Every structure is written in C-alpha cells, then in structure tokens.
mmCIF file of C-alpha atoms in Angstrom:
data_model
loop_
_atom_site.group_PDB
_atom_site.id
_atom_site.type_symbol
_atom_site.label_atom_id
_atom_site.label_comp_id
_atom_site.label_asym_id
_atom_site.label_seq_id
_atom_site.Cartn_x
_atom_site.Cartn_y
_atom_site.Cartn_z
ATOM 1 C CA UNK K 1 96.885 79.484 106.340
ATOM 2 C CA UNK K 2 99.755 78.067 104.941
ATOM 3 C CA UNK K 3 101.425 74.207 105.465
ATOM 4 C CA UNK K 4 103.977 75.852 107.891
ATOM 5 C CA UNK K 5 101.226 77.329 110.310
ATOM 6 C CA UNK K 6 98.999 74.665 109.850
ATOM 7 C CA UNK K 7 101.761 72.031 110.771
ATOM 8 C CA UNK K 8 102.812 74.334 114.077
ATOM 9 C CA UNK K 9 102.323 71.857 117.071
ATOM 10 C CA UNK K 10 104.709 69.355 114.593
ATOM 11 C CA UNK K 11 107.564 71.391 114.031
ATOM 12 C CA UNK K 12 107.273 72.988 117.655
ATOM 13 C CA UNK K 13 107.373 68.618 118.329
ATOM 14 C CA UNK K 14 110.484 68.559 116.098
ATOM 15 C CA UNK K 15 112.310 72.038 117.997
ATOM 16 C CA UNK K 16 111.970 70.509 121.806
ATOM 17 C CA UNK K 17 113.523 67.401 120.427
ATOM 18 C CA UNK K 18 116.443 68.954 118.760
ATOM 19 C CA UNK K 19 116.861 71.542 121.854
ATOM 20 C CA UNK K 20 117.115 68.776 124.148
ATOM 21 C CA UNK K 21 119.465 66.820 121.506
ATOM 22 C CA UNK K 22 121.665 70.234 121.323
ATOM 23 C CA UNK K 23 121.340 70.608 125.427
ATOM 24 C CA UNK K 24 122.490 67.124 126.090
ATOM 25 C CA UNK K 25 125.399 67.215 123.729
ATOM 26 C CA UNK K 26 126.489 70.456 123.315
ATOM 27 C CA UNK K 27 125.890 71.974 126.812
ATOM 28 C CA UNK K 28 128.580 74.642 126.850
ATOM 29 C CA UNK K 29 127.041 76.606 124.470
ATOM 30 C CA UNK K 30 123.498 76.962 126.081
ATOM 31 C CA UNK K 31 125.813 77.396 129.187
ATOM 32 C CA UNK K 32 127.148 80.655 127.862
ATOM 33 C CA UNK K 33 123.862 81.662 126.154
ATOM 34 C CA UNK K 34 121.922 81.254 129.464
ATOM 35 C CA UNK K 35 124.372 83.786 130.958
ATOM 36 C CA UNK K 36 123.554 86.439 128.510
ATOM 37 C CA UNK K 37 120.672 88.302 130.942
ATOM 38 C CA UNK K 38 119.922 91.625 131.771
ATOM 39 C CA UNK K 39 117.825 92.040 134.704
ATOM 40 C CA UNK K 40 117.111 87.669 134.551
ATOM 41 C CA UNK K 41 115.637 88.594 130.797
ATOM 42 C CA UNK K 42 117.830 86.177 128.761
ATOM 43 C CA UNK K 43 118.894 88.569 125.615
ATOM 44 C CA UNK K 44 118.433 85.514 122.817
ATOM 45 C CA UNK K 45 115.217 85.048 124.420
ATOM 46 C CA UNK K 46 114.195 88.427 124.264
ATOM 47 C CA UNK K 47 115.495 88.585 120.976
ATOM 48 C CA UNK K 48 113.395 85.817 119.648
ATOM 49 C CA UNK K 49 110.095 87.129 121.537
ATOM 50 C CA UNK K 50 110.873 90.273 119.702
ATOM 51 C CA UNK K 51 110.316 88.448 116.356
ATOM 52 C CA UNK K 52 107.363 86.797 117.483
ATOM 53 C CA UNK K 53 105.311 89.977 118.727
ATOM 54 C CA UNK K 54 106.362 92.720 116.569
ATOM 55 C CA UNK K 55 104.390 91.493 113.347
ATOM 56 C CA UNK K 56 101.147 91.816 115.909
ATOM 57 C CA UNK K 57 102.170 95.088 116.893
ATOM 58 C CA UNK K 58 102.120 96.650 113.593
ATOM 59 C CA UNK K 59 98.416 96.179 113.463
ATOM 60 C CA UNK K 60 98.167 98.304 116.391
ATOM 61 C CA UNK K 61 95.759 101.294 115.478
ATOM 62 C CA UNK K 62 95.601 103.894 118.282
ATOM 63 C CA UNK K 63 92.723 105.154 117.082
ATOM 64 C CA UNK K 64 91.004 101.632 117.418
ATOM 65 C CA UNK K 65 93.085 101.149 120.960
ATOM 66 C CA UNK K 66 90.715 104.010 121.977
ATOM 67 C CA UNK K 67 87.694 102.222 121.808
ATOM 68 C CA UNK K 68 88.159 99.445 123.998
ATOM 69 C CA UNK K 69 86.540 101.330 126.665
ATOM 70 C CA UNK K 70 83.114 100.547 125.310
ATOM 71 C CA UNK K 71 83.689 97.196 125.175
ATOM 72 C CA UNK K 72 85.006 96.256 128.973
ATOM 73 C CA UNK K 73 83.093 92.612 128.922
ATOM 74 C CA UNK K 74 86.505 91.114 127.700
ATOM 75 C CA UNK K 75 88.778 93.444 129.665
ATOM 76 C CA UNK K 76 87.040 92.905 132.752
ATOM 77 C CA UNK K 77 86.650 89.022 132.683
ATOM 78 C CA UNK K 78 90.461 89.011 132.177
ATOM 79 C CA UNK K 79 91.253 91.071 135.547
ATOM 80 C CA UNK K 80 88.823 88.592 137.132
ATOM 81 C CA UNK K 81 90.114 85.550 136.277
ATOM 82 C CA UNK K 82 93.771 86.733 136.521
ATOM 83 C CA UNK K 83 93.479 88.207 140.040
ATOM 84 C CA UNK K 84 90.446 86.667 141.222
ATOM 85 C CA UNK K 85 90.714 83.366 140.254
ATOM 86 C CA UNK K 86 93.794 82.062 138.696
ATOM 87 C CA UNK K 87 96.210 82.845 142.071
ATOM 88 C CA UNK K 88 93.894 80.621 144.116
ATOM 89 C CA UNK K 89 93.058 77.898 142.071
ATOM 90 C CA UNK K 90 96.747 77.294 141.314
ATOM 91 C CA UNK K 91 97.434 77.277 144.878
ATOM 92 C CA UNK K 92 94.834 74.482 145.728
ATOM 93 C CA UNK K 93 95.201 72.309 142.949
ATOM 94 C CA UNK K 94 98.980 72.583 143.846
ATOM 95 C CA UNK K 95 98.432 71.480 147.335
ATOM 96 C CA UNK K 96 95.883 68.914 145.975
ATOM 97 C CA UNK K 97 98.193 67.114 144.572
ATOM 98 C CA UNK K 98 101.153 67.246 146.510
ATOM 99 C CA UNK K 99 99.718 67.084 149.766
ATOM 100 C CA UNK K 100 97.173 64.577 148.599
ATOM 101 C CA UNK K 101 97.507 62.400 145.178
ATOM 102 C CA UNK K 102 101.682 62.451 145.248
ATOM 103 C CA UNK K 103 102.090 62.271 149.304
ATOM 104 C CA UNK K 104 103.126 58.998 149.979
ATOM 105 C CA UNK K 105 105.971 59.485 147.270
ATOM 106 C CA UNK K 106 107.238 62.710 147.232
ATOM 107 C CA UNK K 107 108.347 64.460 151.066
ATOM 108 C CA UNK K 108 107.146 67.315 152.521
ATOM 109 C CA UNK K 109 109.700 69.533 152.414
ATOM 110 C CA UNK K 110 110.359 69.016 148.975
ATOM 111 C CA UNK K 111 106.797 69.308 148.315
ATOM 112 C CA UNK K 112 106.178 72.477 149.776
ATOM 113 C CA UNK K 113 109.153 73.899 147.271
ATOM 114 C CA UNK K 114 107.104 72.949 144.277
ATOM 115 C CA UNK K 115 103.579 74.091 145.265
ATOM 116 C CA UNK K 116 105.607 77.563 146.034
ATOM 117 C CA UNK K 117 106.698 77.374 142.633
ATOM 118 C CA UNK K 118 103.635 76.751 140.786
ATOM 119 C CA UNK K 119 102.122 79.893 143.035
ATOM 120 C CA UNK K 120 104.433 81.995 141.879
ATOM 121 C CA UNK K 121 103.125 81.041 138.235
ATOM 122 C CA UNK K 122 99.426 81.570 138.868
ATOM 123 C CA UNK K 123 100.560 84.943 140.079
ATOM 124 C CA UNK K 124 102.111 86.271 136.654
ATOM 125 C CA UNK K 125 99.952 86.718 134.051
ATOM 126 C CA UNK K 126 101.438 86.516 130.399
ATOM 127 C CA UNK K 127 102.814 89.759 128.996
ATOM 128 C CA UNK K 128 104.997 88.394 126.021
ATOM 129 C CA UNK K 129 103.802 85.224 124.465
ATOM 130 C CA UNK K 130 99.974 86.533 124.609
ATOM 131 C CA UNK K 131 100.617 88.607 121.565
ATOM 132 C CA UNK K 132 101.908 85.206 119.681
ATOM 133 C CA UNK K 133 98.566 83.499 120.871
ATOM 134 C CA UNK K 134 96.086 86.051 119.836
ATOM 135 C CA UNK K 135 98.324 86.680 116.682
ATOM 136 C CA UNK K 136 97.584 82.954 115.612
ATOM 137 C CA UNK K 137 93.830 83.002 116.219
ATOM 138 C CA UNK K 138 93.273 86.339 114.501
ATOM 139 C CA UNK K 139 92.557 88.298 117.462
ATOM 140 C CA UNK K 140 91.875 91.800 118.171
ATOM 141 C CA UNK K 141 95.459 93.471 118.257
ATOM 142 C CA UNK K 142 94.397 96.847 119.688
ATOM 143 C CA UNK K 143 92.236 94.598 122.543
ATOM 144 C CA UNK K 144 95.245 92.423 123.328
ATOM 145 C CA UNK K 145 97.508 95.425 124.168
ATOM 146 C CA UNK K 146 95.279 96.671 126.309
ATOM 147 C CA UNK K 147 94.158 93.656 128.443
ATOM 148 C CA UNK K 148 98.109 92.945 128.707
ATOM 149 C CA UNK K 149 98.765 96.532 129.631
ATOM 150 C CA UNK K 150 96.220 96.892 132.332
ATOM 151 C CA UNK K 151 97.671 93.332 133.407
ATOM 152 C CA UNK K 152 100.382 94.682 133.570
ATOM 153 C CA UNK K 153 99.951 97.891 135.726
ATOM 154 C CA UNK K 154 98.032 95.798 137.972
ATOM 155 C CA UNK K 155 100.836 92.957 138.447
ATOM 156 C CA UNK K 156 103.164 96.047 139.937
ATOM 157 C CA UNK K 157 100.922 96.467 142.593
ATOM 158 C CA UNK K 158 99.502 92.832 143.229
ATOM 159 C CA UNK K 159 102.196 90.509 142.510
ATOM 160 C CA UNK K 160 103.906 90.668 146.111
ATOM 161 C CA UNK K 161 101.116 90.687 148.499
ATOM 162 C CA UNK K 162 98.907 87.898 146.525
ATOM 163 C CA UNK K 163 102.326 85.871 146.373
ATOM 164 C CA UNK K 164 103.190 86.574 150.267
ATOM 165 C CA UNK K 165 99.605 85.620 151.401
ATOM 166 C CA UNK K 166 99.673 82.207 149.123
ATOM 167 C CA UNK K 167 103.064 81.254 149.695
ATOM 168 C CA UNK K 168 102.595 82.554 153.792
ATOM 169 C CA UNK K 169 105.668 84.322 153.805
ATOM 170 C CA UNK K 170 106.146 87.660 155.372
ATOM 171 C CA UNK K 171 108.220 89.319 153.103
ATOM 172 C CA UNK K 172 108.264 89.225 149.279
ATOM 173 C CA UNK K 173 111.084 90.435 147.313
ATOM 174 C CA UNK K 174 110.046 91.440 143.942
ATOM 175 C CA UNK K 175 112.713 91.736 141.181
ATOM 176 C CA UNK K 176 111.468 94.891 140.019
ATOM 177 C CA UNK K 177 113.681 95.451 137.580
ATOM 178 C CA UNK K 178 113.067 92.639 136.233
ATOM 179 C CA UNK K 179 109.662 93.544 136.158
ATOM 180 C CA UNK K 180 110.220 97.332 134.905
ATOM 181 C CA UNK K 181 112.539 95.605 132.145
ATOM 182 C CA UNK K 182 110.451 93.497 130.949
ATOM 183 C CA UNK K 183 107.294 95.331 130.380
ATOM 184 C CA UNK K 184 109.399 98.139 128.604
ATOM 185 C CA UNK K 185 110.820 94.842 126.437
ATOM 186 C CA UNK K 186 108.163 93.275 125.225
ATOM 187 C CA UNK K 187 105.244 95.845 125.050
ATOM 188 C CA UNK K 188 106.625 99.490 125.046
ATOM 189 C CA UNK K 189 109.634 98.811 122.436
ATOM 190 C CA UNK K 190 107.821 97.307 120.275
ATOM 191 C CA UNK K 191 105.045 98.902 119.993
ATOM 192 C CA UNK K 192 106.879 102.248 119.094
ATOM 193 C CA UNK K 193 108.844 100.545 117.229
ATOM 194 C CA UNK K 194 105.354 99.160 115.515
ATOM 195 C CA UNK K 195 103.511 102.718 115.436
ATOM 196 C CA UNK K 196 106.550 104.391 113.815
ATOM 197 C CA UNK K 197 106.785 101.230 111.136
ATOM 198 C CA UNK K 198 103.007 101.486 110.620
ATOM 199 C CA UNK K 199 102.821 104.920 110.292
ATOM 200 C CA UNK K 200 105.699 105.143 107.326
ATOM 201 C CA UNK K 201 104.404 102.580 105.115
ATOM 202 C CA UNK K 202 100.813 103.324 105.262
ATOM 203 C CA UNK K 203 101.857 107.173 104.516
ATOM 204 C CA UNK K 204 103.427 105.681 101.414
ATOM 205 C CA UNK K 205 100.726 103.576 100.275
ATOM 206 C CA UNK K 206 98.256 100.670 102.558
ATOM 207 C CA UNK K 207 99.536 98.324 99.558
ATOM 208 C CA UNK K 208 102.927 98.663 100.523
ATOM 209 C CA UNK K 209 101.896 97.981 104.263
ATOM 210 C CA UNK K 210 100.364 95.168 103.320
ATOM 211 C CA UNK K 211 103.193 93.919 101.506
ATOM 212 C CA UNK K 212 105.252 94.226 104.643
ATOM 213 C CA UNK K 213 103.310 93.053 106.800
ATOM 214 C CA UNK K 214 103.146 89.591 104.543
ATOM 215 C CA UNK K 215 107.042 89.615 104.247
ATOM 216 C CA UNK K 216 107.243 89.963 108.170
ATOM 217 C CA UNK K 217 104.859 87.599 109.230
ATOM 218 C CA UNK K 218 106.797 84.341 109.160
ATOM 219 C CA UNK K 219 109.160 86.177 111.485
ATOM 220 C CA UNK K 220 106.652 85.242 114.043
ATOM 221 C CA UNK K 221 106.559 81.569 113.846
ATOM 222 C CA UNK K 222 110.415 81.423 113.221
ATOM 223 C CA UNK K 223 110.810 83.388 116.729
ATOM 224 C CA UNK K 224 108.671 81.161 118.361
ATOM 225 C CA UNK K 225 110.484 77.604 116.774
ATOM 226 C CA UNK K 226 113.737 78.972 118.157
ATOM 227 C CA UNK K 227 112.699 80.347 121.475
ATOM 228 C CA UNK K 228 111.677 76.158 121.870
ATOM 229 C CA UNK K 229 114.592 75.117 121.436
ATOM 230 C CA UNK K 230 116.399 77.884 123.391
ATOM 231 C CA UNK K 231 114.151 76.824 126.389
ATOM 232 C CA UNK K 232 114.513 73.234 126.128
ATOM 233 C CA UNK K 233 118.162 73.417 125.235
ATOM 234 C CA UNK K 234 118.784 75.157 127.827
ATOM 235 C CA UNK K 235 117.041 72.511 130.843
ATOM 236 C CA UNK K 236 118.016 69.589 128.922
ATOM 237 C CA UNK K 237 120.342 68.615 131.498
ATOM 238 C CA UNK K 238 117.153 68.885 134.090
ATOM 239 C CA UNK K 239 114.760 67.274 131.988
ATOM 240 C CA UNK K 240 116.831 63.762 131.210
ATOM 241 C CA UNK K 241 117.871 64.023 135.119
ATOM 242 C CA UNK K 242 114.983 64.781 136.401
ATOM 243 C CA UNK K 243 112.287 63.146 134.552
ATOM 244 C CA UNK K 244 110.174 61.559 136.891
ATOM 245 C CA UNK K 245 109.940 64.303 139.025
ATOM 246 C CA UNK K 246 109.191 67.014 136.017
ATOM 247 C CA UNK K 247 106.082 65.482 135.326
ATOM 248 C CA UNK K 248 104.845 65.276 138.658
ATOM 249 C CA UNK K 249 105.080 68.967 138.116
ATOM 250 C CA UNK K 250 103.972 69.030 134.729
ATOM 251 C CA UNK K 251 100.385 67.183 135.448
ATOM 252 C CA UNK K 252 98.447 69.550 138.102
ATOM 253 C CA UNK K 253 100.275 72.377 135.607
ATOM 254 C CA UNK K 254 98.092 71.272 132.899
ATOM 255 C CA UNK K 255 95.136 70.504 134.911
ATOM 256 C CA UNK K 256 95.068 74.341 135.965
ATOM 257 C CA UNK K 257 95.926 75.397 132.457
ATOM 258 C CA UNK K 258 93.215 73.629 131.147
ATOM 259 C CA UNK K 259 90.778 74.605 133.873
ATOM 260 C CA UNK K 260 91.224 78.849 133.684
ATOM 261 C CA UNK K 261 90.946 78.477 129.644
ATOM 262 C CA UNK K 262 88.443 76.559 130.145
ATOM 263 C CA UNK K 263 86.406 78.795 132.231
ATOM 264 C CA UNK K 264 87.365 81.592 130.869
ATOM 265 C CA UNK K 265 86.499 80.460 127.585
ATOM 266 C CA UNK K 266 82.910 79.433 128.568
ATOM 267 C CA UNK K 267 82.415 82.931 130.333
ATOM 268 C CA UNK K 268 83.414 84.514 127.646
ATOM 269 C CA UNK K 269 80.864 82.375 125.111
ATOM 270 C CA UNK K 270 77.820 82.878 127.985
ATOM 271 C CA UNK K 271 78.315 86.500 128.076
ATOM 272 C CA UNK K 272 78.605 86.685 124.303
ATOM 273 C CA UNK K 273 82.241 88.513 124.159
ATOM 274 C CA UNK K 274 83.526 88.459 120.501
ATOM 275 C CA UNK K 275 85.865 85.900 119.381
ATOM 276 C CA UNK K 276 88.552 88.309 118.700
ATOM 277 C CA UNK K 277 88.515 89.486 122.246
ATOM 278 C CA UNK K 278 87.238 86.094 124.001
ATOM 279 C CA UNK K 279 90.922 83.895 122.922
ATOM 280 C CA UNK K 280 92.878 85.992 123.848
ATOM 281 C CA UNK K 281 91.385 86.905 127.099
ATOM 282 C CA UNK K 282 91.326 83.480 127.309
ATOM 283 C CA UNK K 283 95.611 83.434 126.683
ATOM 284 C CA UNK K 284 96.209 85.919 129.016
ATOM 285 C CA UNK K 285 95.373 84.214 132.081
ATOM 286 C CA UNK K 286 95.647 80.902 130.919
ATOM 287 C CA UNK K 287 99.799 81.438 130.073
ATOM 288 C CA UNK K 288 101.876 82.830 132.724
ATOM 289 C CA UNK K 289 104.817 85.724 132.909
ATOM 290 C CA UNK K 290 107.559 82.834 133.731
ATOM 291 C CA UNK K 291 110.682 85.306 133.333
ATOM 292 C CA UNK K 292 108.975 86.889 136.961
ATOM 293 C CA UNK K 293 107.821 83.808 138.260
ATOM 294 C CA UNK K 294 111.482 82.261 137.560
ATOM 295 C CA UNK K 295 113.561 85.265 138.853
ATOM 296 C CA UNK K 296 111.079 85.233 142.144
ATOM 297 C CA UNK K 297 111.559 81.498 142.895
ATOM 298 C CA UNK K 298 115.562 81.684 142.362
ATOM 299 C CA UNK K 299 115.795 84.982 144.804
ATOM 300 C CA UNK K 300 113.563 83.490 147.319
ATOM 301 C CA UNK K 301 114.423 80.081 147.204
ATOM 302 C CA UNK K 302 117.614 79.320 145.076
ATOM 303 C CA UNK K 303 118.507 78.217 141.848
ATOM 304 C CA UNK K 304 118.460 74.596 142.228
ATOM 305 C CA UNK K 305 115.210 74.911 144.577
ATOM 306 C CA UNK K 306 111.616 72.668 143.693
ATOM 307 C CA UNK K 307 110.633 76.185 143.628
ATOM 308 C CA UNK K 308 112.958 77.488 140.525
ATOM 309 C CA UNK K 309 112.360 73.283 139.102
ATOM 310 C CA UNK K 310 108.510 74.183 139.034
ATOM 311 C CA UNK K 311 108.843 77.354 137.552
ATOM 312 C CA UNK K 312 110.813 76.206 134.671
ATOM 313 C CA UNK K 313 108.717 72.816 133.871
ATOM 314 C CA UNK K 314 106.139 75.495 133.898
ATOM 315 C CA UNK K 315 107.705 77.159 130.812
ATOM 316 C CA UNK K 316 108.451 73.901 129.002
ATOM 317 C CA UNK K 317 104.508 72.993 129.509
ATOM 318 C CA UNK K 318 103.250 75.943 128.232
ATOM 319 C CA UNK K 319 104.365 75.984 124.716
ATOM 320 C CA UNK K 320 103.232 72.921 123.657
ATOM 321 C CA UNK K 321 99.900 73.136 125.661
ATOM 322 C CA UNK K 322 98.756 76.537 124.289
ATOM 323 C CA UNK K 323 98.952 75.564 120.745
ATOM 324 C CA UNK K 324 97.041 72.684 121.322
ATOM 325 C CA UNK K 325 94.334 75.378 123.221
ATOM 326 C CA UNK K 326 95.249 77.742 120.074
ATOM 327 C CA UNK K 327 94.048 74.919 117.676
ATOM 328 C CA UNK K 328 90.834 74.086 120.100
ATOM 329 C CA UNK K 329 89.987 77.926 119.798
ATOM 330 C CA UNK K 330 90.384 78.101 115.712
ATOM 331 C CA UNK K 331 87.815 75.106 115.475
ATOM 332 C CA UNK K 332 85.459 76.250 117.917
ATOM 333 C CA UNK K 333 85.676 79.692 116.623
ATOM 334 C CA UNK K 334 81.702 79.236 115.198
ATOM 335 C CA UNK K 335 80.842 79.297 118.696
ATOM 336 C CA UNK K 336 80.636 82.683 119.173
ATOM 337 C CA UNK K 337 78.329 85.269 117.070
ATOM 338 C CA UNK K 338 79.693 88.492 115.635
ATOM 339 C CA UNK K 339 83.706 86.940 115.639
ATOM 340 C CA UNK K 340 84.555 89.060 112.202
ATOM 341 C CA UNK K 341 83.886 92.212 114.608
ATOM 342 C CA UNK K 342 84.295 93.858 118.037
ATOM 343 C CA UNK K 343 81.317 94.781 120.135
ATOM 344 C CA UNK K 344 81.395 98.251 121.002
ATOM 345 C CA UNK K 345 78.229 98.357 122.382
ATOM 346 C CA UNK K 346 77.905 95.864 125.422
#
C-alpha cells in the first residue's frame, strides 16, 4: 500500500475541510451543482461513485460469482443483520436518545422529525460505497456483488412496509425511480461496463490487465476525495448553522454504526466466515443507501425537515467513520483463519 492509501482518513480530514471552506464561500456553485439530479441521484455524485467502484468491478469473474452459493454463511448473516436487525436497533437507539438522553433540550416535535430520519437510514442498506469499502480491505469482489445485489432485490420489496411500521405511518411513498435508477447506476452499468473491459484485456494478454488495472486504481481513491468534498460543500451552509444540533444527530448515528459492525463483525469471526467475505458483510449493513433515505425524508417530510437534516448528517458521518472501521478491519484481519481464500465448503 502506498503513502496515499495509507494516509486516507488524513486527506479525507483535509477534503471535508476544504468542501466546507468552498461551501461557505463559494455557495453558488454547489448551488447549481446540487441541482444537477436525475431521479434525486446528483450526476457529479454519481459521477465520482463511478470512479470509485468501477476499478472493483473489473475483478468481477462470473465464473467465481457462481460459486457464492456454497458459501451462504456471509450472504446470509448480511440479510440478517440488514433486515433483521439493523431497522430496529436504529429505531430504538434513535428514540433512546431523543426521547431520553436529549429530552429536556430538544422538543418533541422536532424530535420525532429526526428519529424518522435516522429510520429511514437503518432501512437502506449500502449499494454504492460498499464496493469502495471492500475494495480497500481486499475483499472478495465476486461476494460483494452479490450480497449488494440480493440487498438490493430485497430493499424493493421491504423498504416501504419496514419504514411504515417504524416510522407508524400508513402510507409510504417510495421514490422508485429513484430506487430503479440507482441500482441500474451503480451496480448494473458498471459492471457491464467492467465484464466487457475485463474481458478485452485479458483476451489480449492477463499482463496487460494487470497493467490496467494498476493505472485505474487510484481512480478509486480520487472519486472518493472528491465525492467529500462534494457532500460537505454542498451542506456547508447547514453544518456552520446548525452545529449544535448536527451532532446531536451525529452521536446515536455512530453509536448504531459502531454497534451493527460490531456485531456483525464478531458473528462473522464466531462462525468462522472468511475475511474477504466477513468486512464487507460487515460494510454492507453497517453504511446506509442515503440517496433513498434522503429522497424518502424530503417527499415525506420536506426539504428543510429534522427528517431530511438527519438523513444528510447521516451521509457526512459515514465517510469518515467507515474508514476508521476500514482501518480497524485491516489490523484485525489475523483474526480470522483462511482470509487469503473463500470457503466454499461451509
């Protein structure tokens, strides 16, 4: 691992400072940049998310992708903490501490708009930044896609009545083409994309895929410095404003963060999943979709809701926090027995 990689958590450090610094004094142009959405998928954003996944997808081997089927340990302690767990845990910690710990400070009603918020984020799995994740501990690529797929699939069908019975609201409109959009975005595109680039260098030669994929893989760390400061340039306004109130937010965020990779993690280590499968089964549930949470909080609530606020302090926590869990996992990476290889036979 080169300096660069190795120095990640500083230089991601360095990009929410200068996004704020560009936010705060050059607002107009995050302004217009902000309005650049298809379906509430911010192009730039997309377009930086592209950089970061697509190196990861090139290492996608179809013939390997069949073989997770033998191996369902991993794939099946991700739909269990992601459907199972996650949803509910969110949802009392959330009323935990803004029911309990912050009551005498923060009212009701406003209350009630956060906790909404952060239940809409234990709802939505990660789709995107997953592949960044398990691209930075070495994880299985062929695994990944298919944990986030299955997520995926799943999310169509759960996402609305999971979120209507937490939130105890009748009716749940789901953006789906939000949903549709994104899925075809940041998994389908790419990974054709990744097959057909794959598939043309290695018929030329594996050194000259090689080569490629060495040339291409900064591209992933560069996407994910300026999809920081994207993000934080574009709530700098909200984070100077509304400090105080951000990291009343931010705190139970990190406490369930912290708690599903946590468990997950240990799971994962008890029942003697691979490394290469256990992180980022870890990632998956432990990050959150926020483009769906987001787009559900502003249609249901409004755009200057606690609901939308708690959605997007949930993006600007999640960065920073999962490299610090992607570190955690590199180091403890001895942990776990047979980590250069995926267990077929569970």
């Amino acid at each position: 691992m080169g300096l660069f990689e190795r120095l990640l958590t500083l230089w991601v450090l360095i990009a929410i400072a200068i996004g704020i610094y560009l936010g705060d004094r050059f607002p107009s142009i995050f302004i217009e940049a902000a309005q650049l959405e298809v379906a509430s998928i911010n192009i730039p954003i997309a377009i930086f998310i592209w950089l970061m996944i697509f190196p990861m997808m090139l290492h996608i081997d179809f013939s390997s992708l069949l073989q997770v089927g033998r191996s369902p340990k991993g794939l099946l302690l991700t739909l269990a903490i992601n459907w199972c767990v996650k949803p509910f845990t969110m949802a009392a910690i959330a009323w935990f501490f803004f029911n309990v710990i912050y009551d005498p400070f923060v009212p009701t009603e406003q209350a009630k708009g956060y906790i909404a918020g952060m239940i809409l984020l234990g709802v939505a799995p990660c789709t995107a930044m997953v592949f960044v994740w398990s691209q930075l501990v070495k994880g299985d690529a062929n695994y990944t896609l298919a944990q986030v797929s299955i997520n995926d699939l799943i999310m169509v069908f759960a996402f609305a009545p999971i979120s209507a019975f937490l939130l105890g609201v009748n009716h749940i409109e789901v953006p789906w083409q939000t949903l549709l959009v994104a899925v075809i975005l940041y998994i389908i595109l790419p990974l054709i994309v990744g097959v057909l680039v794959r598939a043309t260098l290695l018929h030329r030669s594996p050194k000259t895929f090689a080569a490629f994929c060495d040339h291409i893989k900064p591209f992933s760390i560069v996407g994910l410095i300026l999809t920081v400061i994207l993000l934080f340039g574009f709530q700098a306004q909200t984070i100077l404003n509304q400090t105080s109130i951000m990291l009343l937010i931010a705190i139970p965020l990190i406490f369930q963060t912290l708690f599903i990779f946590a468990l997950t993690y240990a799971i994962a280590l008890w029942i003697n999943i691979p490394f290469t499968i256990a992180a980022p089964a870890s990632f998956i549930g432990t990050s959150n979709f926020f483009e769906l949470a987001v787009a559900v909080a502003i249609a249901l609530f409004g755009l200057n809701s606690g609901a939308a606020l708690a959605t997007v302090v949930g993006v600007l926590v999640e960065v920073p926090l999962m490299l610090c869990l992607v570190s955690f996992a590199k180091r403890t990476k001895h942990w776990f027995k047979n980590t250069n290889k995926m267990q077929l036979n569970d």
